[in-house]
Amino acid sequence: MLAQNQRPEVGRHGFGSTLLRRRESGVRILLTAWGSRGDVEPLVGLAVELRKLGAQVRVCAPPDEEFRALLARVDVPLLPLGPTVRSVVAGTKPPTAEDAFRLAPALVAARFDTLAGAAEGSDVLLATGLMPAGARDVAEKLGIRYVYACFHILGLPSRHFPPGARPGRQSPADESDNRVLWEQDAQRVNALYGEALNRHRAAIGLPPVENVRDHVFTGRPWLAADATLCPSRGLTDLDVRQTGPWLLPDDRPLPEGLEAFLDAGPAPVYVGFGSMAAHAPEGIARVAVEACRAHGRRLVLGRGWADLAAVDDADDCFVVGEVNQQALFRRVAAVVHHGGAGTTTTAALAGAPQVVVPRIADQPHWAARVAELGLGRAHDDSTPTVDSLSAALDGALTAEIRARATAVAALIRTDGAAVAARTLLDGLDPEGSPGSA
């Protein structure tokens, strides 16, 4: 890493000579992620809290219109990074392993090219989302502090659980030693990102990295998740700093039509799968409608990236697009969703019973936690039928589950973004010089 006052040389990646600009303009923070809304919205919540403390904040994220609108709500411009997420995930079929091996080096290149300019003059670069290989390297070249943050512990090496699925050469089916499995996970990360990362590092005069995953994570990653929903103590080999979830307060009113629908009868069930597009369960709209009708319940259907729509003209289903889920979830009988970290936390904070239909990545983990905590039911199969979803709703729509969900809601901390903002700034001296993660 460069000495504190050393200026980086100008290179083909755009590393300029205005690093010391931060001494004149106060603390400057760059936040970056490439991933779904669940990866981007927490950064917006953190940006809000950082600005309250006087920091200048920039957010580098995918150029999807949804993310532009999200940042526009808090008057933070989006600095585009890589392709839109929709262009990658919203095809007729889920992305393949071949797609992943094309995307990984492209994102590495995008981070070197984009973050080099965006981080110029910053004091801290905080990265999250899909394996942000390249972010730490830009920070290293610029001589600024780097922080890696995640929203669950499933990707962090642990002797207590195996790694999740990742494209590449898979571990033998009979391998059960978690240490070995995590070593093989690191090899898969290297296969995806290693060549591109080290090629770009060499271009700016940095030595190669042997273990890309551990290099990205650092020895002390930050965990932006609630300790009740996602405990971490003793569960990973790394020194995790858990701040609580980075929530973006939402005071937008619900649409008039939705308000009228909610007022017109008993609390409906909400069903939505967020940014799951090709991964949304087949036929889920019809399954959801019929399962809710089997319980005599109306339905609020979240359109999401799968573009779900009403299946008939009956007046017991209301379709919503972008909406204030914090307000909506407080008024529904249950929330049926895919198990993303953000949706799980929002539903839990609202005290709403949940039915989680996990599809990919960390979603099975959140489904299991919902069931373990007594907040609702985990749907065993990723493609529900009318009968199976009806049975799950039968288990979630009880007074006992509602009472438990209400009790747990009171335990979830809501100041995680403020904690993280203070921690980021406390790591800098009064002049804004780099500190350790």
Short mmCIF file of C-alpha atoms in Angstrom, two decimals:
data_model
loop_
_atom_site.label_atom_id
_atom_site.label_comp_id
_atom_site.label_asym_id
_atom_site.label_seq_id
_atom_site.Cartn_x
_atom_site.Cartn_y
_atom_site.Cartn_z
CA MET A 1 0.00 0.00 0.00
CA LEU A 2 1.20 3.53 -0.66
CA ALA A 3 2.52 5.70 2.09
CA GLN A 4 -0.01 8.16 3.49
CA ASN A 5 1.01 11.17 1.40
CA GLN A 6 2.35 9.37 -1.68
CA ARG A 7 0.54 10.21 -4.89
CA PRO A 8 -0.32 7.24 -7.13
CA GLU A 9 1.02 7.29 -10.64
CA VAL A 10 -1.35 7.86 -13.54
CA GLY A 11 -1.98 4.59 -15.39
CA ARG A 12 -4.23 3.22 -18.08
CA HIS A 13 -6.93 2.50 -15.48
CA GLY A 14 -7.31 6.21 -14.75
CA PHE A 15 -5.49 6.48 -11.42
CA GLY A 16 -4.92 10.21 -11.16
CA SER A 17 -3.06 12.59 -8.91
CA THR A 18 -5.79 14.17 -6.78
CA LEU A 19 -5.63 11.79 -3.84
CA LEU A 20 -4.82 14.58 -1.38
CA ARG A 21 -7.95 16.46 -2.41
CA ARG A 22 -9.66 14.87 0.59
CA ARG A 23 -7.58 17.02 2.94
CA GLU A 24 -9.42 20.05 1.58
CA SER A 25 -12.95 18.73 1.13
CA GLY A 26 -13.64 16.63 4.24
CA VAL A 27 -14.21 12.90 4.53
CA ARG A 28 -15.23 11.23 1.26
CA ILE A 29 -16.64 7.71 1.10
CA LEU A 30 -17.20 5.52 -1.95
CA LEU A 31 -19.72 2.69 -1.59
CA THR A 32 -19.94 0.04 -4.28
CA ALA A 33 -21.86 -3.14 -5.09
CA TRP A 34 -22.89 -5.17 -8.10
CA GLY A 35 -25.94 -7.31 -7.49
CA SER A 36 -29.68 -7.27 -6.89
CA ARG A 37 -31.67 -4.68 -4.98
CA GLY A 38 -30.79 -6.54 -1.79
CA ASP A 39 -27.16 -5.62 -2.43
CA VAL A 40 -27.78 -1.99 -3.39
CA GLU A 41 -30.49 -0.73 -1.04
CA PRO A 42 -28.41 -1.29 2.14
CA LEU A 43 -25.70 0.95 0.67
CA VAL A 44 -28.31 3.67 0.16
CA GLY A 45 -29.29 3.36 3.82
CA LEU A 46 -25.64 3.64 4.82
CA ALA A 47 -25.15 6.64 2.53
CA VAL A 48 -27.98 8.48 4.27
CA GLU A 49 -26.39 7.96 7.68
CA LEU A 50 -22.92 8.93 6.48
CA ARG A 51 -24.24 12.21 5.10
CA LYS A 52 -25.91 12.95 8.45
CA LEU A 53 -22.41 12.82 9.94
CA GLY A 54 -21.04 15.22 7.35
CA ALA A 55 -19.34 12.80 4.97
CA GLN A 56 -19.47 13.15 1.20
CA VAL A 57 -20.79 9.91 -0.27
CA ARG A 58 -20.82 8.40 -3.74
CA VAL A 59 -22.41 5.09 -4.75
CA CYS A 60 -21.10 2.97 -7.61
CA ALA A 61 -23.66 0.32 -8.62
CA PRO A 62 -25.30 -1.36 -11.63
CA PRO A 63 -27.07 1.11 -13.94
CA ASP A 64 -30.54 -0.46 -13.60
CA GLU A 65 -33.32 2.15 -13.62
CA GLU A 66 -34.63 0.73 -10.34
CA PHE A 67 -31.33 1.52 -8.64
CA ARG A 68 -31.17 5.00 -10.17
CA ALA A 69 -34.62 5.73 -8.78
CA LEU A 70 -33.66 4.30 -5.39
CA LEU A 71 -30.66 6.62 -5.12
CA ALA A 72 -32.61 9.56 -6.50
CA ARG A 73 -34.98 9.25 -3.51
CA VAL A 74 -32.12 10.35 -1.26
CA ASP A 75 -30.47 12.66 -3.80
CA VAL A 76 -27.36 10.53 -4.32
CA PRO A 77 -26.26 10.07 -7.95
CA LEU A 78 -25.57 6.58 -9.24
CA LEU A 79 -22.14 6.04 -10.76
CA PRO A 80 -22.71 3.16 -13.21
CA LEU A 81 -20.70 -0.03 -12.70
CA GLY A 82 -20.79 -2.87 -15.22
CA PRO A 83 -23.91 -4.10 -17.04
CA THR A 84 -27.42 -3.87 -15.66
CA VAL A 85 -28.35 -6.77 -13.43
CA ARG A 86 -31.59 -7.28 -15.33
CA SER A 87 -29.65 -7.91 -18.53
CA VAL A 88 -27.86 -10.76 -16.77
CA VAL A 89 -30.63 -12.42 -14.76
CA ALA A 90 -33.89 -11.58 -16.51
CA GLY A 91 -33.65 -14.00 -19.40
CA THR A 92 -36.03 -16.88 -20.01
CA LYS A 93 -33.64 -19.23 -18.20
CA PRO A 94 -31.36 -18.82 -15.16
CA PRO A 95 -27.76 -17.82 -15.95
CA THR A 96 -25.45 -20.76 -16.69
CA ALA A 97 -21.96 -21.56 -15.42
CA GLU A 98 -20.62 -20.34 -18.77
CA ASP A 99 -22.39 -17.03 -18.19
CA ALA A 100 -20.72 -16.76 -14.78
CA PHE A 101 -17.27 -17.33 -16.25
CA ARG A 102 -17.90 -14.52 -18.74
CA LEU A 103 -19.37 -12.14 -16.17
CA ALA A 104 -16.67 -12.53 -13.51
CA PRO A 105 -13.71 -11.13 -15.51
CA ALA A 106 -15.95 -8.46 -17.03
CA LEU A 107 -16.86 -7.22 -13.54
CA VAL A 108 -13.20 -7.25 -12.49
CA ALA A 109 -12.36 -5.04 -15.49
CA ALA A 110 -15.31 -2.76 -14.75
CA ARG A 111 -14.18 -2.26 -11.15
CA PHE A 112 -10.62 -1.38 -12.12
CA ASP A 113 -11.80 1.02 -14.80
CA THR A 114 -14.71 2.62 -12.93
CA LEU A 115 -13.62 2.61 -9.31
CA ALA A 116 -10.18 4.02 -10.13
CA GLY A 117 -11.79 7.33 -11.07
CA ALA A 118 -14.72 7.17 -8.67
CA ALA A 119 -12.51 6.55 -5.63
CA GLU A 120 -10.05 9.31 -6.48
CA GLY A 121 -9.81 11.65 -3.50
CA SER A 122 -11.78 9.30 -1.22
CA ASP A 123 -10.79 8.17 2.25
CA VAL A 124 -12.65 4.85 2.28
CA LEU A 125 -13.87 2.37 -0.30
CA LEU A 126 -16.51 -0.02 1.02
CA ALA A 127 -17.52 -2.91 -1.24
CA THR A 128 -20.20 -5.56 -1.10
CA GLY A 129 -22.42 -7.58 -3.43
CA LEU A 130 -21.29 -10.25 -5.87
CA MET A 131 -17.59 -11.04 -5.07
CA PRO A 132 -16.20 -7.49 -5.51
CA ALA A 133 -12.81 -8.57 -6.83
CA GLY A 134 -10.96 -5.44 -7.91
CA ALA A 135 -12.28 -3.05 -5.27
CA ARG A 136 -9.61 -3.73 -2.65
CA ASP A 137 -6.96 -3.50 -5.34
CA VAL A 138 -8.08 -0.03 -6.42
CA ALA A 139 -8.04 1.05 -2.77
CA GLU A 140 -4.57 -0.41 -2.37
CA LYS A 141 -3.23 1.51 -5.36
CA LEU A 142 -4.80 4.75 -4.14
CA GLY A 143 -3.60 4.24 -0.57
CA ILE A 144 -7.07 4.44 0.96
CA ARG A 145 -8.91 2.29 3.45
CA TYR A 146 -10.88 -0.71 2.19
CA VAL A 147 -13.82 -2.43 3.92
CA TYR A 148 -15.66 -5.53 2.73
CA ALA A 149 -19.25 -5.96 3.92
CA CYS A 150 -21.75 -8.80 3.53
CA PHE A 151 -25.39 -9.39 4.44
CA HIS A 152 -25.15 -12.98 5.70
CA ILE A 153 -22.40 -15.32 6.92
CA LEU A 154 -22.98 -18.11 4.41
CA GLY A 155 -20.11 -17.04 2.17
CA LEU A 156 -17.58 -16.68 4.99
CA PRO A 157 -15.23 -19.65 5.65
CA SER A 158 -16.33 -21.75 8.61
CA ARG A 159 -15.61 -25.07 10.23
CA HIS A 160 -19.31 -25.29 11.15
CA PHE A 161 -20.95 -25.33 7.72
CA PRO A 162 -19.95 -26.00 4.09
CA PRO A 163 -19.74 -23.34 1.38
CA GLY A 164 -22.68 -22.58 -0.85
CA ALA A 165 -22.90 -23.47 -4.51
CA ARG A 166 -20.58 -21.72 -6.93
CA PRO A 167 -19.85 -22.30 -10.65
CA GLY A 168 -16.76 -24.34 -11.45
CA ARG A 169 -15.26 -27.70 -10.60
CA GLN A 170 -17.44 -29.18 -7.88
CA SER A 171 -16.28 -30.97 -4.73
CA PRO A 172 -16.60 -34.76 -4.56
CA ALA A 173 -20.03 -35.85 -3.35
CA ASP A 174 -18.52 -37.83 -0.48
CA GLU A 175 -16.33 -34.99 0.83
CA SER A 176 -17.62 -33.92 4.27
CA ASP A 177 -14.67 -32.07 5.82
CA ASN A 178 -15.71 -28.42 5.87
CA ARG A 179 -12.09 -27.25 5.87
CA VAL A 180 -11.43 -29.13 2.65
CA LEU A 181 -14.68 -27.89 1.13
CA TRP A 182 -13.79 -24.27 1.86
CA GLU A 183 -10.35 -24.74 0.32
CA GLN A 184 -12.04 -26.04 -2.80
CA ASP A 185 -14.42 -23.07 -2.71
CA ALA A 186 -11.40 -20.76 -2.76
CA GLN A 187 -10.11 -22.62 -5.82
CA ARG A 188 -13.44 -22.04 -7.57
CA VAL A 189 -13.24 -18.31 -6.80
CA ASN A 190 -9.71 -18.24 -8.19
CA ALA A 191 -10.91 -19.96 -11.36
CA LEU A 192 -13.61 -17.33 -11.81
CA TYR A 193 -11.67 -14.19 -10.91
CA GLY A 194 -7.98 -14.96 -10.45
CA GLU A 195 -6.56 -14.51 -13.93
CA ALA A 196 -8.43 -11.28 -14.58
CA LEU A 197 -7.66 -9.84 -11.14
CA ASN A 198 -3.94 -10.51 -11.31
CA ARG A 199 -3.69 -9.28 -14.88
CA HIS A 200 -5.22 -5.95 -13.87
CA ARG A 201 -3.09 -5.78 -10.72
CA ALA A 202 0.03 -6.28 -12.79
CA ALA A 203 -1.04 -3.45 -15.10
CA ILE A 204 -0.97 -1.00 -12.18
CA GLY A 205 2.20 -2.37 -10.63
CA LEU A 206 0.74 -4.57 -7.88
CA PRO A 207 1.93 -8.11 -7.10
CA PRO A 208 -0.35 -11.12 -7.73
CA VAL A 209 -2.89 -12.43 -5.22
CA GLU A 210 -2.91 -16.17 -4.48
CA ASN A 211 -6.32 -16.46 -2.77
CA VAL A 212 -8.84 -14.07 -4.33
CA ARG A 213 -11.68 -14.89 -1.93
CA ASP A 214 -9.71 -14.27 1.24
CA HIS A 215 -8.08 -11.20 -0.30
CA VAL A 216 -11.52 -9.71 -1.03
CA PHE A 217 -13.00 -10.62 2.37
CA THR A 218 -10.01 -9.43 4.45
CA GLY A 219 -9.54 -10.80 7.96
CA ARG A 220 -12.30 -8.61 9.37
CA PRO A 221 -15.38 -8.37 7.16
CA TRP A 222 -18.41 -6.39 8.22
CA LEU A 223 -21.78 -8.10 8.59
CA ALA A 224 -24.81 -5.90 7.96
CA ALA A 225 -27.41 -8.24 9.44
CA ASP A 226 -29.39 -8.45 12.65
CA ALA A 227 -27.89 -10.74 15.28
CA THR A 228 -31.27 -12.28 16.11
CA LEU A 229 -31.95 -13.24 12.51
CA CYS A 230 -28.35 -13.98 11.56
CA PRO A 231 -26.08 -14.76 14.53
CA SER A 232 -22.38 -14.82 13.70
CA ARG A 233 -20.44 -15.24 16.93
CA GLY A 234 -18.28 -18.34 16.74
CA LEU A 235 -19.78 -19.45 13.42
CA THR A 236 -17.07 -18.25 11.05
CA ASP A 237 -13.28 -18.33 11.10
CA LEU A 238 -13.02 -14.59 10.42
CA ASP A 239 -13.18 -11.72 12.89
CA VAL A 240 -16.61 -10.44 11.88
CA ARG A 241 -17.75 -6.94 12.85
CA GLN A 242 -21.56 -7.11 13.01
CA THR A 243 -23.30 -3.77 12.77
CA GLY A 244 -26.95 -4.72 12.32
CA PRO A 245 -28.86 -4.34 9.03
CA TRP A 246 -28.45 -1.18 6.97
CA LEU A 247 -32.05 -0.11 6.61
CA LEU A 248 -33.28 2.69 4.37
CA PRO A 249 -36.29 4.29 6.09
CA ASP A 250 -39.25 4.55 3.75
CA ASP A 251 -41.94 7.15 4.40
CA ARG A 252 -43.61 6.95 0.99
CA PRO A 253 -47.39 6.59 1.16
CA LEU A 254 -48.99 3.48 -0.24
CA PRO A 255 -50.80 4.00 -3.57
CA GLU A 256 -54.44 5.05 -3.20
CA GLY A 257 -55.68 1.91 -4.92
CA LEU A 258 -53.70 -0.30 -2.58
CA GLU A 259 -54.93 1.63 0.46
CA ALA A 260 -58.51 1.11 -0.70
CA PHE A 261 -57.87 -2.60 -1.27
CA LEU A 262 -56.37 -3.04 2.20
CA ASP A 263 -59.28 -1.18 3.79
CA ALA A 264 -61.90 -3.18 1.91
CA GLY A 265 -61.56 -6.39 3.94
CA PRO A 266 -59.43 -8.57 6.22
CA ALA A 267 -55.66 -8.40 5.90
CA PRO A 268 -54.49 -10.07 2.68
CA VAL A 269 -51.42 -12.21 2.07
CA TYR A 270 -48.50 -10.64 0.23
CA VAL A 271 -46.67 -12.75 -2.36
CA GLY A 272 -43.57 -11.47 -4.13
CA PHE A 273 -40.20 -12.67 -5.37
CA GLY A 274 -38.37 -9.37 -5.80
CA SER A 275 -35.55 -9.45 -8.31
CA MET A 276 -35.94 -13.17 -8.91
CA ALA A 277 -36.78 -13.22 -12.62
CA ALA A 278 -35.73 -16.44 -14.31
CA HIS A 279 -35.53 -17.94 -10.81
CA ALA A 280 -39.15 -17.23 -9.83
CA PRO A 281 -41.19 -20.43 -9.30
CA GLU A 282 -43.04 -21.53 -12.40
CA GLY A 283 -46.71 -20.63 -12.31
CA ILE A 284 -46.34 -18.94 -8.92
CA ALA A 285 -49.01 -16.30 -9.58
CA ARG A 286 -51.78 -18.85 -10.15
CA VAL A 287 -50.51 -21.09 -7.34
CA ALA A 288 -50.48 -18.14 -4.94
CA VAL A 289 -53.95 -16.96 -5.87
CA GLU A 290 -55.49 -20.40 -5.50
CA ALA A 291 -53.65 -21.15 -2.25
CA CYS A 292 -54.82 -17.86 -0.74
CA ARG A 293 -58.38 -18.46 -1.90
CA ALA A 294 -58.27 -21.87 -0.25
CA HIS A 295 -57.76 -19.98 3.02
CA GLY A 296 -60.39 -17.37 2.23
CA ARG A 297 -57.64 -14.77 1.93
CA ARG A 298 -57.18 -11.96 -0.53
CA LEU A 299 -53.79 -11.42 -2.14
CA VAL A 300 -51.37 -8.57 -2.84
CA LEU A 301 -49.10 -9.78 -5.62
CA GLY A 302 -45.70 -8.14 -6.07
CA ARG A 303 -44.93 -7.85 -9.77
CA GLY A 304 -41.15 -7.95 -9.28
CA TRP A 305 -38.62 -8.69 -11.99
CA ALA A 306 -40.57 -11.83 -12.94
CA ASP A 307 -43.38 -9.48 -14.04
CA LEU A 308 -46.06 -11.46 -12.17
CA ALA A 309 -49.63 -10.57 -13.09
CA ALA A 310 -53.19 -11.31 -11.99
CA VAL A 311 -54.54 -14.60 -13.35
CA ASP A 312 -58.18 -13.44 -13.72
CA ASP A 313 -60.45 -10.45 -13.21
CA ALA A 314 -61.53 -11.26 -9.66
CA ASP A 315 -61.33 -8.44 -7.15
CA ASP A 316 -59.45 -10.44 -4.50
CA CYS A 317 -56.00 -9.86 -6.03
CA PHE A 318 -54.18 -6.53 -6.20
CA VAL A 319 -50.92 -6.31 -8.19
CA VAL A 320 -48.24 -3.84 -7.04
CA GLY A 321 -44.94 -2.73 -8.51
CA GLU A 322 -42.43 -0.63 -6.59
CA VAL A 323 -44.01 -0.06 -3.17
CA ASN A 324 -43.16 0.82 0.43
CA GLN A 325 -42.79 -2.70 1.83
CA GLN A 326 -42.08 -1.40 5.32
CA ALA A 327 -45.59 0.06 5.45
CA LEU A 328 -47.29 -2.71 3.46
CA PHE A 329 -45.91 -5.62 5.49
CA ARG A 330 -47.35 -4.17 8.70
CA ARG A 331 -50.82 -4.55 7.17
CA VAL A 332 -50.76 -8.07 5.73
CA ALA A 333 -51.61 -11.43 7.26
CA ALA A 334 -48.40 -13.05 5.99
CA VAL A 335 -45.54 -12.46 3.56
CA VAL A 336 -44.69 -15.18 1.02
CA HIS A 337 -41.28 -14.49 -0.52
CA HIS A 338 -38.02 -15.90 -1.85
CA GLY A 339 -35.91 -15.43 1.26
CA GLY A 340 -33.66 -12.53 0.34
CA ALA A 341 -31.88 -10.91 3.29
CA GLY A 342 -33.67 -7.60 2.83
CA THR A 343 -37.18 -9.00 2.45
CA THR A 344 -36.72 -11.38 5.39
CA THR A 345 -35.54 -8.53 7.61
CA THR A 346 -38.30 -6.15 6.48
CA ALA A 347 -41.00 -8.75 7.12
CA ALA A 348 -39.51 -9.66 10.49
CA LEU A 349 -39.31 -6.02 11.53
CA ALA A 350 -42.96 -5.58 10.55
CA GLY A 351 -43.97 -8.53 12.73
CA ALA A 352 -45.48 -10.32 9.74
CA PRO A 353 -45.61 -14.15 9.63
CA GLN A 354 -43.56 -15.47 6.73
CA VAL A 355 -43.57 -18.32 4.24
CA VAL A 356 -40.19 -18.55 2.54
CA VAL A 357 -39.85 -20.34 -0.79
CA PRO A 358 -36.05 -20.33 -1.26
CA ARG A 359 -34.54 -20.56 -4.71
CA ILE A 360 -30.79 -19.81 -4.73
CA ALA A 361 -27.74 -18.60 -2.81
CA ASP A 362 -28.43 -17.58 0.81
CA GLN A 363 -32.20 -18.01 0.53
CA PRO A 364 -32.33 -21.53 2.09
CA HIS A 365 -30.44 -20.11 5.07
CA TRP A 366 -33.04 -17.38 5.64
CA ALA A 367 -35.86 -19.89 5.19
CA ALA A 368 -34.31 -22.09 7.88
CA ARG A 369 -33.88 -19.14 10.25
CA VAL A 370 -37.51 -18.09 9.80
CA ALA A 371 -38.60 -21.61 10.73
CA GLU A 372 -36.13 -21.92 13.63
CA LEU A 373 -37.23 -18.63 15.14
CA GLY A 374 -40.92 -19.52 14.83
CA LEU A 375 -41.63 -16.62 12.47
CA GLY A 376 -43.36 -18.78 9.89
CA ARG A 377 -42.68 -21.70 7.60
CA ALA A 378 -39.93 -22.73 5.20
CA HIS A 379 -41.34 -24.25 2.03
CA ASP A 380 -39.36 -27.44 1.42
CA ASP A 381 -39.64 -27.45 -2.37
CA SER A 382 -38.50 -24.51 -4.49
CA THR A 383 -41.52 -24.89 -6.79
CA PRO A 384 -44.71 -24.82 -4.71
CA THR A 385 -48.01 -26.35 -5.69
CA VAL A 386 -51.40 -25.08 -4.59
CA ASP A 387 -51.55 -27.80 -1.95
CA SER A 388 -48.01 -27.29 -0.65
CA LEU A 389 -48.29 -23.51 -0.45
CA SER A 390 -51.71 -23.81 1.15
CA ALA A 391 -50.23 -26.14 3.77
CA ALA A 392 -47.39 -23.69 4.46
CA LEU A 393 -49.87 -20.84 4.85
CA ASP A 394 -51.90 -23.04 7.18
CA GLY A 395 -48.83 -23.25 9.42
CA ALA A 396 -48.00 -19.54 9.21
CA LEU A 397 -51.48 -18.05 9.63
CA THR A 398 -51.85 -18.91 13.29
CA ALA A 399 -52.16 -16.78 16.41
CA GLU A 400 -49.04 -18.44 17.82
CA ILE A 401 -46.88 -17.50 14.81
CA ARG A 402 -48.28 -13.97 14.76
CA ALA A 403 -47.46 -13.53 18.46
CA ARG A 404 -43.95 -14.87 18.00
CA ALA A 405 -43.37 -12.62 14.96
CA THR A 406 -44.54 -9.62 16.97
CA ALA A 407 -42.19 -10.49 19.83
CA VAL A 408 -39.15 -10.95 17.57
CA ALA A 409 -39.87 -7.68 15.76
CA ALA A 410 -39.15 -5.84 18.99
CA LEU A 411 -35.69 -7.45 19.17
CA ILE A 412 -34.44 -6.42 15.73
CA ARG A 413 -32.13 -3.43 15.77
CA THR A 414 -32.82 -0.63 13.37
CA ASP A 415 -29.67 1.46 13.87
CA GLY A 416 -27.25 -0.74 11.92
CA ALA A 417 -26.59 1.86 9.21
CA ALA A 418 -25.90 4.53 11.84
CA VAL A 419 -23.56 2.16 13.69
CA ALA A 420 -21.69 1.38 10.47
CA ALA A 421 -21.45 5.08 9.54
CA ARG A 422 -20.00 6.02 12.91
CA THR A 423 -17.59 3.09 12.78
CA LEU A 424 -16.37 4.06 9.32
CA LEU A 425 -15.69 7.62 10.39
CA ASP A 426 -14.22 6.65 13.76
CA GLY A 427 -11.58 4.69 11.84
CA LEU A 428 -10.25 7.92 10.34
CA ASP A 429 -8.13 10.46 12.13
CA PRO A 430 -9.31 14.11 12.22
CA GLU A 431 -7.48 14.80 8.96
CA GLY A 432 -9.08 11.84 7.22
CA SER A 433 -6.04 9.63 6.86
CA PRO A 434 -6.53 5.93 6.12
CA GLY A 435 -7.15 3.50 8.93
CA SER A 436 -7.53 -0.27 9.09
CA ALA A 437 -10.73 -2.12 8.31
#
